[in-house]
PDB file of C-alpha atoms in Angstrom:
ATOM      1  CA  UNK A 152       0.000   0.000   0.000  1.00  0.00           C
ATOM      2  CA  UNK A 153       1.639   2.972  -1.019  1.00  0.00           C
ATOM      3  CA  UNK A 154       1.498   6.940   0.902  1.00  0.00           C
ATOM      4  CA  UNK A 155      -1.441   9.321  -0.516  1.00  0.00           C
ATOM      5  CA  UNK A 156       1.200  12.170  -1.755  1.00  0.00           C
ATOM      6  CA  UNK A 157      -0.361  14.686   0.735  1.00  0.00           C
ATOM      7  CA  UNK A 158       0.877  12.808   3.594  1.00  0.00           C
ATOM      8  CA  UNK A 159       5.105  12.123   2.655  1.00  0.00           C
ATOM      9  CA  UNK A 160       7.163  14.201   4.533  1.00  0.00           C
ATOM     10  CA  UNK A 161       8.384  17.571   2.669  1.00  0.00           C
ATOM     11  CA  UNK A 162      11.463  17.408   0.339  1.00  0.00           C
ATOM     12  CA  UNK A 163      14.864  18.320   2.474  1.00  0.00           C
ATOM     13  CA  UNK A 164      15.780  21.663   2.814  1.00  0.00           C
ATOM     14  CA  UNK A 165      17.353  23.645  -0.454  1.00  0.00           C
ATOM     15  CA  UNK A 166      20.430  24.181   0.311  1.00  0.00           C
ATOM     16  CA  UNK A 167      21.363  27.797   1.620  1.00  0.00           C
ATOM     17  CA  UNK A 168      24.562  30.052   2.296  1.00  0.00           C
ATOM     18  CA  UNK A 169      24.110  32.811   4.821  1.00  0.00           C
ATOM     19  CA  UNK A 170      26.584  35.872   4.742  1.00  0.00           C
ATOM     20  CA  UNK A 171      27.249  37.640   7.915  1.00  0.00           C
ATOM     21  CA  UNK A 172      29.242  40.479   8.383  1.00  0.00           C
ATOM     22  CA  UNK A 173      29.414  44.419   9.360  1.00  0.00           C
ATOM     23  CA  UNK A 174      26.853  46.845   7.834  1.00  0.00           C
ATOM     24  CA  UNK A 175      27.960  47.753   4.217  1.00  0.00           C
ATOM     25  CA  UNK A 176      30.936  45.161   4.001  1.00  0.00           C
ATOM     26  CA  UNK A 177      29.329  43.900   0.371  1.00  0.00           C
ATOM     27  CA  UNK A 178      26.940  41.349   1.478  1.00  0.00           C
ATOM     28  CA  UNK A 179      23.812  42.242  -0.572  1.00  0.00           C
ATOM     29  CA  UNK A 180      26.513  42.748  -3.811  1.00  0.00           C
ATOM     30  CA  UNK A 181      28.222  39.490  -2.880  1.00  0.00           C
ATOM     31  CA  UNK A 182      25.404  37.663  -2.567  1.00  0.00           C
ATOM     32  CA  UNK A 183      23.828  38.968  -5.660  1.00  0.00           C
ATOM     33  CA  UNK A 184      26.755  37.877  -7.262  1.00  0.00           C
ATOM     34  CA  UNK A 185      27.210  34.368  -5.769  1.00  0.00           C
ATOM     35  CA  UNK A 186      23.161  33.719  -6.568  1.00  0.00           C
ATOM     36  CA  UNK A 187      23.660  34.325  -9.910  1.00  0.00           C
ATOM     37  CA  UNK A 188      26.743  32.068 -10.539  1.00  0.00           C
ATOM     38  CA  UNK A 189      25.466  29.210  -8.995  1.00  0.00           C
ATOM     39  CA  UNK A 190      21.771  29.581 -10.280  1.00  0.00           C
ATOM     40  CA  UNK A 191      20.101  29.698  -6.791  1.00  0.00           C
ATOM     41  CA  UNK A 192      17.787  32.889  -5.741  1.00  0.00           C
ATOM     42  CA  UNK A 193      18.644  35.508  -3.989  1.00  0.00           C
ATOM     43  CA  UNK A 194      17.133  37.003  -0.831  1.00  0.00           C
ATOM     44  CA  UNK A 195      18.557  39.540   2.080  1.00  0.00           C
ATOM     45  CA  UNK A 196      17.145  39.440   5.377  1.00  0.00           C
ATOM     46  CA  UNK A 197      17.012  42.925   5.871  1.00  0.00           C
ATOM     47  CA  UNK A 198      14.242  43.562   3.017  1.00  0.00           C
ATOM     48  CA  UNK A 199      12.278  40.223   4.192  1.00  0.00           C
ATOM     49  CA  UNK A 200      12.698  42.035   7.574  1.00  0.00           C
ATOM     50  CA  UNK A 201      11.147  45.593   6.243  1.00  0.00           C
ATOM     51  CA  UNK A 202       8.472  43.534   4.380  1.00  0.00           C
ATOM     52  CA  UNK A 203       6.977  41.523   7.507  1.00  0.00           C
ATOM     53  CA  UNK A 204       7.584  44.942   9.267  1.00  0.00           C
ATOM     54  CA  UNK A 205       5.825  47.130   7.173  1.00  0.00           C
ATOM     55  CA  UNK A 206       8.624  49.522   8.471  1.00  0.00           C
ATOM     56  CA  UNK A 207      12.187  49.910   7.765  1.00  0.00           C
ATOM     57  CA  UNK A 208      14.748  48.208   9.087  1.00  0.00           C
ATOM     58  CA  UNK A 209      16.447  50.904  10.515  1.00  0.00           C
ATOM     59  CA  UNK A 210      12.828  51.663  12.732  1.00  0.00           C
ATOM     60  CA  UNK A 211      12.697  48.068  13.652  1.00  0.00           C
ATOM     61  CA  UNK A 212      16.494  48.199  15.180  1.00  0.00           C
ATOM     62  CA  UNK A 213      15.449  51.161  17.118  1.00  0.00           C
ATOM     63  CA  UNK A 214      12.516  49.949  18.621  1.00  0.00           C
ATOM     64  CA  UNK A 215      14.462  46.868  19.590  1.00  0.00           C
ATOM     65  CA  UNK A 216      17.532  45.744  22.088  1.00  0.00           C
ATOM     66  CA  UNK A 217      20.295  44.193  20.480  1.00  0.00           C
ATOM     67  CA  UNK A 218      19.742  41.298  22.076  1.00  0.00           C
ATOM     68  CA  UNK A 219      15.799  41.044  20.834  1.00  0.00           C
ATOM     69  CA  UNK A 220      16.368  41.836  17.387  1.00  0.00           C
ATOM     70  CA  UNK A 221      19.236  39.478  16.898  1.00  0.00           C
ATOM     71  CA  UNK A 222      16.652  37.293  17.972  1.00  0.00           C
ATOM     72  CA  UNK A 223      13.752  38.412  15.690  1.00  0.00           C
ATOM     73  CA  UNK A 224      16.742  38.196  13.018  1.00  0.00           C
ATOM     74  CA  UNK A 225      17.315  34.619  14.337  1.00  0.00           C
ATOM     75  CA  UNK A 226      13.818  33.701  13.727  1.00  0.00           C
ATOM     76  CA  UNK A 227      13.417  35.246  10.178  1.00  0.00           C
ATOM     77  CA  UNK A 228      16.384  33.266   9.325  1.00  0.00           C
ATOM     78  CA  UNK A 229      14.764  29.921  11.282  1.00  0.00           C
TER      79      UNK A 229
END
């Protein structure tokens, strides 16, 4: 008897590589770039951020300790 397709578990994970680094080191351009070689999309936390937000980043940090939005970062990232 075989598994209705609704009920087999979900396909792994793509896989993913996360740059980290200082505020305007070259991330987002770096990223871009490394996307685009290997085929994969592209996506930077900070706009997913702004876009769940409705706000900009820069209001969200504010609002937030360090220590809570590195762990609303942490959870965007999940």
């Amino acid at each position: 008897m075989s598994t209705p397709e609704h009920l087999l578990p979900p396909p792994p994970a793509c896989p993913c590589v996360v740059l980290i680094g200082m505020a305007g080191a070259g991330k987002s351009t770096v990223g871009m770039a490394l996307a685009q070689t290997l085929g994969w999309a592209f996506m930077d936390s900070d706009y997913l951020m702004e876009a769940l937000y409705a706000d900009r980043l820069q209001s969200v940090t504010d609002a937030l300790s360090k220590e809570a939005f590195l762990d609303l970062e942490a959870v965007v990232l999940g």
